[in-house]
C-alpha cells in the first residue's frame, strides 16, 4: 500500500509548465507602470506565512509599501518588544512571539469590502487578529480555546457579524486530561469551530460560542452570500480520522466533506441557552490607541454547542478527495470545493442543498451529522480542470478562476456551463489567488493576483532559499495576461486587494498629543523628568527634531529597572523618531509615531556610560539626535540628575584649537 501511495504522491509535486519564457505580452510594462509620485490603484494585503506578519503592496506596480507585524515580534518598530505592545503576544502558554499567518479577510458591510479592518489567522498557536486600517496596526488578538492549528480562519459573514475559526488538528478538549495515548484519537479527540462576534462600531471581538464537531481536519471556509447569507461552508479532510501518516491514511476515502452550518440558527440556539459552559483559558489582547497601550486578559469560559445534539444545524456534503479551498460565488448559489487529489472540480448548488435537507435526502450520518447525497447537492462538475485544484475566486462576470498547484496554472471557467474558457501557466505551484473583492458580492474583475509557492529559476539565486512570489494577471479580456512578477515577504498564502479609494483617505497621519492617555506621557519638554522609586527608575523622555529631553542622565545604579517612556512630540505626518540604547538585551529599538508614547525596559548590566540615539533619519541634524546615560555601582552616591543643554564641561576645558 505504501509503495502505491508513494507512486501516487510523487505526482503531487509540482511540474513545470512548458512555455515558461515568453508568457508576458508586449504592453505589460505599460500596464503596471505607476509613475514616480503617483499612487497605485489598489492596496494588496498579503499574508506573511511563516514570518507571522502582513505585508502591504500597491497594485499594479507590486511596490512594497509596509510590513505590519501581527503575530511575530518586529525589531524594526519595537512591536512585541515595547512594554506597550508585549501583551499583544500573550497567550495561555505565555508569550508566543511568532506565528504562521495564512489568511487575511477584509471586513465587509452588505457583502462588500468596507475598508475598516482586516482579520488574520495564526495557524500554529490558534489566534485571530484584527488590524485597524486607519493606523495599519494590530488592534486586537484573540486566542482560541479547544483548538490547534487554526487554519479555516478568519473567514467572515457579510456584515462582519462573525469571524470563524475552524481547527485543523483535532485534539482532546482543554478541560480533558490530554495525557492519553495518541491512538485513542477516535475516542478522545474532538474538533471545534469558534464563532467570534465583532462589535459593529469598535470592532472588538468576543468568542461568542463554539461548535463541537467530529475529529476531522477543518481546512478552509467561506460564508454564504445573499440567499445563503445564514450559512457557512467548511472544507474538511481526514474523514478517515487517522492520527499517523496522514498523507496515506487520510487519502483513503474517495470523498471527504464540506460541512454546511446554519450559523443564524446556531446563534439563536446559543442565545436561547442551548449551549453549555466549559472551563478553558485563553488570552484576549487589545491595543488601545488612546493610551497607545495594550492589555491582555485571560478569559476562563466558553459556550459550547454540540453539532450532534442540534439536528438542523449541520450537514455534511461529500466532496471528492481531500478538499482544500471552499469558495462561494458572488450570488451565493454556487459552492466550489477544490479536492487536492481530485481530477475534477465539484460545484454545489445552495438551492439543491436546501431541497435535499427538506427532503431528508441523506445517505446516512457521520458521527450523528446527516450526510447529504452527493448528486442531490451537486450542481455539476468542471471536467479536466488541471491537477491539484486549490483555491477559487470570482471575476464578477460569471466566471471562476482556480489555481492548480500540481500543474502550475490558473484556469478560468464559466460558473453556469462549467466549461473551461482559458488556462495560463504560473511560475510555479500557485496556492491562493485573489481578485479584488473576489470572495465578496462585488468582485472587481480587473486583475487576478496569484501567490506562488516556488520560484525556482525566476529570480537571481539567493542561496538555498529562493523568493516566493506573486504574479499579476490582467483578466479584463478573454485571455488572462501575465503582467508582472514580484517577490513577496515571507510565504504568501492568501492576500486580499481592494481599491485604494476605500482606505486611503481614512489613514491616520499622526496622533494628537493632547489626547495621549499613556500614563507615562510627557506632553512637552517641561514634563520631561526622571523619577526614582526604590529600584525602579522611570525616564519620561521627549523627542523633537533634533534632540531628546533629557539627553544627559546620571544617577542610575546597578540593579535598577529603568523604563524609558519615549514621547514623540511632533505633530506632523511621517515624522517618527527612533530610540535605541547600547547593549539593551532582549529589546529592539522603539519607533515612536508623532504624538505617541512607547516604553523600553532596560536593565544595565555593568557600570559605565551608555549612549542612546534616534534611529530614524528625521532631519539634517538626525545624527546629532543623541544622548548619554551614566550607570554607577549599586552602592554609589551619584545623585539622580537629568538635563538637556546644561551639563557642559568646565569652561577651563576648551576643545583643542585647530592648529596649522
Ligand atoms: S492555504 S495556499 Cu492556508 Cu491554501 Cu495556504
Ligand atoms: Cu529623530 Cu532622527
XYZ file of C-alpha atoms and ligand atoms in Angstrom:
667
model
C 0.000 0.000 0.000
C 2.829 2.350 0.901
C 4.519 1.725 -2.467
C 1.352 2.502 -4.377
C 0.784 5.570 -2.268
C 4.331 6.766 -2.829
C 3.806 6.463 -6.570
C 0.592 8.392 -6.343
C 2.175 11.022 -4.133
C 5.112 11.623 -6.445
C 2.597 13.018 -8.897
C 1.636 15.643 -6.320
C 4.898 17.506 -6.562
C 4.670 20.393 -8.903
C 5.532 20.062 -12.544
C 6.855 22.893 -14.606
C 4.662 24.337 -17.332
C 6.263 24.232 -20.778
C 6.062 27.673 -22.291
C 7.690 29.441 -19.352
C 9.872 32.001 -21.039
C 7.661 34.188 -23.142
C 4.380 34.363 -21.296
C 4.404 38.151 -20.974
C 2.590 40.228 -23.555
C 4.070 43.312 -25.224
C 2.222 46.049 -23.355
C 2.692 44.506 -19.892
C 5.252 47.086 -18.720
C 2.947 49.966 -19.564
C 0.065 48.359 -17.676
C 1.957 48.026 -14.401
C 3.935 51.258 -14.620
C 2.943 53.701 -11.922
C 4.879 56.909 -12.449
C 7.039 58.181 -9.572
C 4.876 60.192 -7.192
C 1.635 58.620 -8.418
C -0.437 56.303 -6.258
C -1.277 52.722 -7.078
C -4.897 51.924 -7.813
C -5.209 49.071 -5.287
C -3.889 48.068 -1.916
C -2.878 44.427 -1.758
C -2.707 42.917 1.733
C -0.619 39.756 1.684
C -0.117 37.196 4.401
C 3.460 36.591 5.511
C 3.044 32.876 6.176
C 5.783 31.676 8.479
C 7.049 35.184 9.263
C 3.791 35.936 11.077
C 3.358 39.356 9.504
C 1.185 41.032 6.906
C 2.710 42.980 4.044
C 1.045 45.719 2.042
C 1.752 46.229 -1.657
C 0.489 48.676 -4.221
C -1.059 47.279 -7.395
C -0.474 47.188 -10.275
C 3.121 48.201 -9.510
C 3.855 45.456 -6.953
C 5.697 48.029 -4.813
C 6.060 47.040 -1.151
C 4.516 49.788 0.998
C 4.618 48.405 4.511
C 5.066 45.375 6.723
C 2.573 45.220 9.584
C 3.649 42.922 12.433
C 0.765 40.815 13.701
C 1.784 37.580 15.443
C 5.562 37.995 15.354
C 7.833 40.440 17.124
C 9.201 43.082 14.791
C 12.522 44.680 15.731
C 12.022 47.302 13.033
C 9.498 49.189 15.148
C 9.636 47.515 18.548
C 6.315 45.604 18.219
C 6.401 42.893 20.852
C 9.467 44.481 22.490
C 7.958 47.672 23.896
C 6.117 47.451 27.201
C 3.028 48.776 25.423
C 2.941 46.002 22.805
C 4.287 42.984 24.740
C 0.798 41.994 25.984
C -0.357 41.620 22.355
C 1.599 38.382 22.056
C 0.453 36.908 25.342
C -1.353 33.557 25.229
C -2.419 30.892 27.687
C 1.067 29.416 27.042
C 2.768 32.695 27.975
C 4.296 34.972 25.372
C 4.319 33.336 21.924
C 6.209 35.859 19.806
C 5.842 34.106 16.453
C 3.170 32.501 14.333
C 2.267 31.302 10.877
C -0.174 33.742 9.288
C -2.087 32.202 6.388
C -5.250 34.046 5.577
C -6.491 37.613 5.546
C -10.058 38.804 5.271
C -11.167 42.421 4.865
C -14.215 43.458 6.867
C -17.470 43.726 4.931
C -20.778 45.542 5.092
C -23.609 44.114 2.952
C -21.174 41.701 1.368
C -18.814 44.437 0.176
C -15.414 45.440 1.499
C -15.819 48.420 3.851
C -12.129 49.166 4.446
C -12.303 49.280 8.232
C -10.362 46.246 9.402
C -8.564 43.226 8.135
C -8.554 39.932 10.040
C -5.689 37.438 10.139
C -5.321 33.877 11.421
C -2.469 32.314 13.379
C -2.092 28.766 12.221
C 0.157 27.469 14.995
C -0.962 28.748 18.388
C -4.600 29.380 17.437
C -5.328 33.083 17.325
C -7.276 35.598 15.274
C -6.082 39.192 14.889
C -7.844 42.361 13.838
C -5.741 45.012 12.160
C -7.030 48.561 12.056
C -6.806 50.041 8.570
C -6.738 53.635 9.762
C -3.459 53.082 11.636
C -2.239 49.913 9.879
C -1.556 48.436 13.308
C -2.678 45.244 15.006
C -5.533 46.321 17.257
C -6.643 43.044 18.821
C -5.635 39.391 19.128
C -7.960 36.637 20.351
C -6.626 33.239 21.313
C -8.938 30.269 20.701
C -9.623 27.564 23.254
C -10.187 23.899 22.344
C -8.273 24.376 19.087
C -4.947 23.561 17.458
C -3.830 24.765 14.057
C -6.343 27.498 13.346
C -6.443 27.050 9.570
C -10.033 27.508 8.338
C -9.981 31.066 9.528
C -10.576 34.086 9.630
C -13.497 33.991 7.216
C -16.370 36.371 7.894
C -20.073 36.846 7.349
C -21.429 39.530 5.029
C -21.776 42.194 7.708
C -18.752 41.053 9.707
C -21.168 39.673 12.319
C -18.800 36.761 12.930
C -15.279 35.685 12.163
C -14.988 31.890 12.115
C -12.045 29.791 13.168
C -12.129 26.045 12.485
C -9.444 23.868 13.985
C -7.114 21.919 11.724
C -5.959 19.436 14.353
C -8.462 17.523 16.391
C -7.248 17.390 19.992
C -8.527 16.439 23.431
C -10.584 19.358 24.711
C -8.887 21.780 27.093
C -10.871 20.611 30.114
C -9.917 16.958 29.484
C -6.757 15.267 30.658
C -4.663 15.301 27.496
C -2.134 12.802 28.828
C -3.611 9.913 26.844
C -2.355 7.554 24.104
C -2.377 9.203 20.666
C -4.059 6.134 19.178
C -7.158 6.813 21.255
C -7.766 9.629 18.738
C -11.168 8.462 17.545
C -12.466 8.169 21.073
C -10.891 11.147 22.780
C -10.050 13.783 20.184
C -12.537 16.399 19.045
C -12.695 19.431 16.799
C -14.111 22.897 17.337
C -15.297 25.759 15.198
C -15.227 29.094 17.012
C -17.600 31.923 16.180
C -16.065 35.256 17.121
C -18.510 38.147 17.189
C -17.298 41.576 16.065
C -18.714 44.769 17.546
C -20.193 46.862 14.726
C -18.694 50.141 15.910
C -15.489 49.338 17.745
C -14.598 46.078 16.024
C -13.984 44.432 19.401
C -14.002 40.661 19.212
C -15.522 38.096 21.559
C -15.641 34.292 21.353
C -19.443 34.148 21.181
C -19.745 30.351 21.048
C -18.091 27.207 19.754
C -19.482 24.368 17.717
C -18.235 20.930 18.770
C -17.695 18.787 15.679
C -16.266 15.341 14.827
C -12.467 14.902 14.846
C -11.676 15.604 11.201
C -9.246 18.263 9.918
C -11.025 21.521 9.083
C -9.253 23.225 6.244
C -10.895 26.284 4.723
C -14.188 28.071 4.780
C -16.416 30.752 3.348
C -19.704 32.213 4.418
C -22.747 32.257 2.185
C -23.903 35.410 0.410
C -27.318 36.820 -0.429
C -29.733 33.882 -0.254
C -27.153 31.722 1.520
C -26.302 34.527 3.988
C -27.248 32.391 7.012
C -24.830 29.606 6.141
C -21.147 28.832 6.456
C -19.300 26.178 4.475
C -16.162 24.426 5.721
C -13.982 22.004 3.789
C -12.560 19.116 5.759
C -10.211 16.223 5.127
C -9.073 13.250 7.162
C -12.604 11.940 7.495
C -10.675 8.656 7.931
C -9.763 10.070 11.380
C -6.145 8.989 11.063
C -3.553 10.105 13.555
C -0.414 8.964 11.748
C 0.994 9.039 8.192
C -1.882 11.205 7.049
C -0.533 11.522 3.504
C -1.539 7.894 3.039
C -4.052 7.213 5.788
C -6.074 10.377 5.230
C -6.198 9.822 1.469
C -8.149 6.564 1.560
C -11.667 7.697 1.008
C -12.971 8.695 -2.326
C -14.790 11.633 -0.815
C -14.309 13.797 2.244
C -16.761 16.516 3.210
C -17.872 20.071 3.091
C -19.688 20.925 6.300
C -22.631 23.303 5.877
C -23.517 25.143 9.085
C -26.589 27.310 9.582
C -24.886 29.946 11.748
C -28.042 32.029 12.143
C -29.841 29.132 13.787
C -26.770 28.298 15.788
C -26.730 31.872 17.068
C -30.403 31.556 18.039
C -29.687 28.339 19.920
C -26.730 29.919 21.685
C -28.855 32.913 22.681
C -31.582 30.550 23.887
C -29.086 28.952 26.264
C -28.781 25.639 24.424
C -25.032 25.535 24.851
C -23.082 24.507 27.908
C -20.207 26.346 29.532
C -16.744 24.825 29.637
C -13.802 25.905 31.727
C -10.955 26.957 29.464
C -8.197 29.536 29.432
C -7.386 31.865 26.545
C -5.888 35.291 26.111
C -7.721 38.304 24.735
C -5.341 41.140 23.888
C -6.462 44.631 22.981
C -4.449 47.645 21.898
C -5.911 50.982 22.947
C -4.983 53.781 20.561
C -5.732 56.471 23.166
C -3.260 55.188 25.715
C -1.091 53.610 22.991
C -1.002 50.596 25.291
C -2.257 47.027 25.126
C -3.734 44.828 27.811
C -4.052 41.065 27.960
C -6.947 39.411 29.769
C -7.184 35.668 30.360
C -10.740 34.525 29.668
C -11.954 31.480 31.590
C -15.090 30.178 29.949
C -16.546 29.291 26.584
C -20.073 28.349 25.471
C -20.112 25.098 23.502
C -22.903 23.698 21.328
C -22.589 20.128 20.117
C -23.346 19.548 16.424
C -24.880 16.147 17.039
C -27.342 17.462 19.635
C -28.659 20.162 17.311
C -30.217 18.247 14.482
C -30.980 21.017 11.994
C -27.726 22.973 12.166
C -25.044 20.929 10.420
C -24.976 18.831 7.254
C -22.098 17.097 5.556
C -21.803 17.212 1.770
C -19.495 14.611 0.214
C -16.673 16.292 -1.728
C -14.076 14.442 -3.819
C -10.650 13.708 -2.416
C -9.284 15.909 0.360
C -10.948 19.250 -0.361
C -8.928 22.370 0.359
C -10.495 25.611 -0.904
C -14.188 26.157 -0.231
C -15.415 29.165 -2.156
C -18.834 30.734 -2.668
C -19.702 32.698 -5.821
C -20.988 36.320 -5.648
C -24.652 35.250 -5.917
C -24.365 32.822 -3.015
C -25.800 29.966 -5.103
C -22.629 28.073 -6.040
C -20.195 26.497 -3.614
C -16.933 25.303 -5.119
C -14.962 22.553 -3.388
C -11.388 22.015 -4.545
C -10.221 18.449 -3.927
C -6.426 18.493 -3.888
C -6.350 14.955 -5.235
C -9.430 15.207 -7.436
C -9.431 15.233 -11.232
C -12.492 17.473 -11.357
C -13.984 20.427 -9.501
C -17.415 19.860 -7.948
C -19.783 22.821 -7.832
C -22.616 22.539 -5.334
C -25.942 24.349 -5.531
C -27.305 26.118 -2.469
C -30.882 25.604 -3.656
C -30.289 21.894 -4.166
C -28.683 21.600 -0.736
C -31.774 23.233 0.793
C -34.063 20.896 -1.109
C -32.046 17.844 -0.081
C -32.291 18.940 3.558
C -36.065 19.481 3.256
C -36.480 16.075 1.547
C -34.124 14.359 4.004
C -32.189 13.165 1.004
C -29.392 11.699 3.140
C -27.115 8.723 2.591
C -26.640 8.250 6.314
C -24.916 10.135 9.052
C -21.330 10.734 10.126
C -20.884 10.983 13.869
C -24.540 11.980 14.243
C -24.489 14.576 11.452
C -26.639 13.866 8.349
C -24.726 13.339 5.101
C -26.482 14.694 2.016
C -26.366 12.570 -1.122
C -23.570 13.906 -3.386
C -25.704 14.016 -6.523
C -28.512 15.797 -4.680
C -26.258 18.682 -3.621
C -24.245 18.829 -6.835
C -24.858 21.455 -9.497
C -22.226 19.954 -11.763
C -18.548 19.162 -12.194
C -15.814 21.013 -14.052
C -14.164 18.250 -16.048
C -10.390 18.025 -16.534
C -9.569 21.381 -14.976
C -5.905 20.543 -14.330
C -4.015 18.900 -11.491
C -4.259 19.833 -7.845
C -7.067 22.407 -7.680
C -6.644 24.503 -4.521
C -8.459 27.831 -4.474
C -11.105 29.664 -6.487
C -12.160 33.304 -6.784
C -14.741 35.025 -8.941
C -14.379 37.754 -11.574
C -17.879 39.233 -11.242
C -18.664 38.372 -14.857
C -19.986 34.889 -14.214
C -16.613 33.151 -14.225
C -14.437 31.488 -11.663
C -10.646 31.196 -11.656
C -8.996 28.257 -9.895
C -5.336 27.645 -9.028
C -3.824 24.296 -9.981
C -0.946 23.560 -7.659
C 0.411 20.489 -9.384
C 0.054 21.555 -13.000
C 1.150 25.153 -12.151
C -1.585 27.086 -13.858
C -4.691 29.126 -13.317
C -7.859 28.019 -15.019
C -10.841 30.200 -15.793
C -14.198 28.535 -16.190
C -17.791 29.603 -16.544
C -19.934 29.011 -13.484
C -23.140 28.287 -15.403
C -21.977 25.833 -18.060
C -18.836 24.698 -16.196
C -16.794 24.925 -19.405
C -13.152 25.924 -19.306
C -12.510 29.248 -21.010
C -8.801 29.817 -20.562
C -5.751 28.484 -18.800
C -2.420 30.227 -18.205
C 0.798 28.906 -16.704
C 2.054 30.268 -13.385
C 5.593 30.132 -12.024
C 5.298 27.884 -10.044
C 2.844 25.940 -7.925
C 0.235 28.509 -7.015
C -1.555 28.298 -3.676
C -4.129 31.019 -3.274
C -5.203 33.555 -5.820
C -7.091 36.769 -5.297
C -9.261 39.104 -7.306
C -10.028 42.426 -5.564
C -13.325 41.659 -3.817
C -13.143 38.204 -5.419
C -14.736 36.446 -2.448
C -17.409 39.122 -1.904
C -20.675 40.033 -3.604
C -18.917 42.655 -5.737
C -15.682 41.477 -7.324
C -13.597 43.986 -9.255
C -12.551 41.821 -12.178
C -9.564 43.793 -13.386
C -6.749 41.653 -12.048
C -6.041 38.319 -10.506
C -3.020 38.032 -8.238
C -1.573 34.539 -7.920
C 0.620 33.566 -4.970
C 3.247 31.015 -5.874
C 4.980 28.618 -3.535
C 8.047 28.033 -5.662
C 10.013 30.382 -7.926
C 12.989 28.187 -8.888
C 14.630 29.965 -11.830
C 12.585 33.189 -11.853
C 14.959 35.379 -9.842
C 18.654 35.789 -9.155
C 19.833 32.905 -6.969
C 19.976 33.745 -3.263
C 21.390 30.585 -1.737
C 19.289 27.551 -0.869
C 16.143 29.562 -0.193
C 14.600 31.406 -3.091
C 11.988 34.121 -3.108
C 8.294 33.386 -3.001
C 6.362 35.464 -5.431
C 3.113 36.932 -6.573
C 2.073 37.246 -10.195
C -0.338 39.789 -11.548
C -2.603 38.946 -14.478
C -4.898 41.239 -16.425
C -8.269 39.448 -16.588
C -10.316 42.053 -18.432
C -10.085 40.242 -21.787
C -10.885 36.707 -22.944
C -7.353 35.569 -22.261
C -5.739 36.179 -18.905
C -2.477 38.058 -19.483
C 0.559 37.897 -17.256
C 1.746 41.425 -16.444
C 4.166 41.211 -13.542
C 6.073 39.009 -11.093
C 7.019 40.434 -7.736
C 8.703 38.666 -4.828
C 6.878 38.798 -1.512
C 7.908 38.979 2.118
C 7.640 35.547 3.718
C 5.444 32.880 2.238
C 2.308 34.375 0.767
C -0.754 32.280 1.375
C -3.833 34.347 0.867
C -3.951 38.036 0.039
C -6.822 40.452 -0.416
C -6.793 43.527 -2.605
C -9.141 46.480 -2.560
C -9.471 49.773 -4.430
C -7.203 52.324 -2.736
C -10.100 54.794 -2.529
C -11.805 52.580 0.079
C -8.933 53.046 2.520
C -6.519 55.809 1.721
C -8.449 58.831 2.991
C -9.077 57.224 6.380
C -5.393 56.846 7.071
C -4.303 58.463 10.343
C -1.453 60.955 9.818
C -0.352 61.437 13.426
C -1.736 61.106 16.951
C -2.970 64.206 18.796
C -0.515 64.699 21.661
C -3.218 66.401 23.731
C -5.292 63.225 23.580
C -2.402 60.928 24.520
C -3.622 58.986 27.589
C -0.485 56.925 28.119
C 0.160 57.159 31.883
C 3.815 57.911 31.122
C 3.363 60.621 28.515
C 5.350 63.849 28.667
C 3.207 66.281 26.706
C 6.006 68.825 26.360
C 9.659 69.202 27.244
C 8.647 70.809 30.540
C 7.106 67.456 31.544
C 10.293 65.504 30.891
C 11.724 64.030 34.097
C 13.477 61.085 35.699
C 11.785 59.628 38.760
C 13.252 57.077 41.141
C 11.015 54.808 43.186
C 13.206 52.294 45.023
C 14.927 50.257 42.332
C 12.533 51.418 39.632
C 13.513 54.432 37.552
C 11.040 55.995 35.128
C 12.525 58.201 32.442
C 9.919 60.467 30.828
C 11.842 61.489 27.746
C 10.679 63.545 24.754
C 11.765 63.682 21.135
C 11.508 66.511 18.651
C 13.737 67.396 15.717
C 16.561 67.033 16.637
C 17.090 66.409 20.343
C 15.960 64.437 23.370
C 14.894 65.953 26.684
C 16.698 64.928 28.817
C 19.851 63.895 26.949
C 22.257 63.676 29.910
C 21.185 61.421 32.762
C 23.256 60.398 35.791
C 22.496 58.567 38.978
C 21.242 55.255 37.532
C 22.616 52.382 39.620
C 23.308 48.723 39.079
C 20.246 46.649 39.864
C 17.882 49.402 38.740
C 14.971 48.624 36.468
C 14.873 51.514 34.051
C 11.794 52.307 31.947
C 12.341 54.669 29.053
C 8.970 56.258 28.277
C 9.618 57.923 24.981
C 7.144 60.505 23.688
C 7.435 61.869 20.172
C 6.227 65.491 20.381
C 5.986 66.031 16.630
C 2.537 66.864 15.241
C 3.172 66.260 11.593
C 2.784 63.371 9.124
C 5.661 60.965 8.579
C 7.986 62.141 11.352
C 8.593 59.110 13.557
C 11.639 59.165 15.824
C 13.509 56.071 16.882
C 15.051 55.228 20.226
C 17.882 52.765 20.773
C 20.306 52.295 23.639
C 23.623 50.445 23.615
C 23.610 46.923 25.000
C 19.852 46.686 25.564
C 19.458 42.909 25.728
C 16.052 41.356 24.957
C 14.858 44.546 23.363
C 14.806 46.174 19.987
C 14.522 49.817 19.131
C 11.328 51.768 19.553
C 9.898 53.585 16.591
C 7.631 56.218 18.073
C 4.934 57.810 15.935
C 4.169 61.540 16.254
C 2.079 62.114 19.387
C 2.681 58.598 20.718
C 4.456 57.263 23.824
C 6.282 53.914 23.822
C 8.325 52.303 26.593
C 11.542 50.296 26.560
C 12.538 48.357 29.678
C 16.277 48.323 30.355
C 18.421 46.589 32.955
C 22.004 47.875 32.626
C 24.445 45.009 33.111
C 27.527 46.961 34.257
C 28.530 50.478 35.333
C 29.549 52.812 32.532
C 28.373 55.350 30.013
C 25.604 54.214 27.625
C 24.839 56.243 24.530
C 21.331 56.378 23.110
C 20.169 57.870 19.813
C 17.386 58.325 17.291
C 17.378 55.587 14.642
C 15.111 57.189 12.036
C 16.771 59.785 9.799
C 14.410 62.578 10.784
C 16.216 65.794 9.861
C 19.528 67.198 8.637
C 20.684 67.004 12.263
C 19.400 63.472 12.849
C 22.946 62.322 13.599
C 23.057 64.942 16.390
C 19.903 63.463 17.976
C 21.684 61.538 20.710
C 22.340 61.408 24.468
C 24.206 59.704 27.315
C 23.149 57.892 30.440
C 25.614 57.112 33.228
C 25.298 53.912 35.255
C 27.089 53.702 38.608
C 27.738 50.925 41.118
C 24.833 49.822 43.287
C 26.275 51.494 46.384
C 27.382 54.751 44.687
C 26.053 58.089 45.831
C 25.944 59.828 42.446
C 22.764 61.914 42.662
C 19.978 61.477 40.131
C 20.263 64.336 37.624
C 18.935 64.945 34.133
C 19.086 67.836 31.686
C 19.455 68.918 28.091
C 21.837 71.721 27.035
C 23.100 72.443 30.554
C 25.527 69.762 31.644
C 28.577 71.278 29.845
C 32.246 70.641 30.664
C 34.090 73.087 32.920
C 34.848 76.267 30.912
C 38.597 75.864 31.546
C 38.433 72.693 29.446
C 38.164 74.125 25.969
C 38.289 71.874 22.950
C 41.655 71.863 21.180
C 42.222 74.710 18.742
C 42.784 73.968 15.110
C 46.499 74.414 14.574
C 48.273 74.601 11.267
S -3.891 27.599 2.488
S -2.072 28.074 -0.109
Cu -3.587 28.250 4.401
Cu -4.169 27.013 0.552
Cu -2.020 28.357 2.036
Cu 14.878 61.830 15.289
Cu 16.462 61.002 13.821
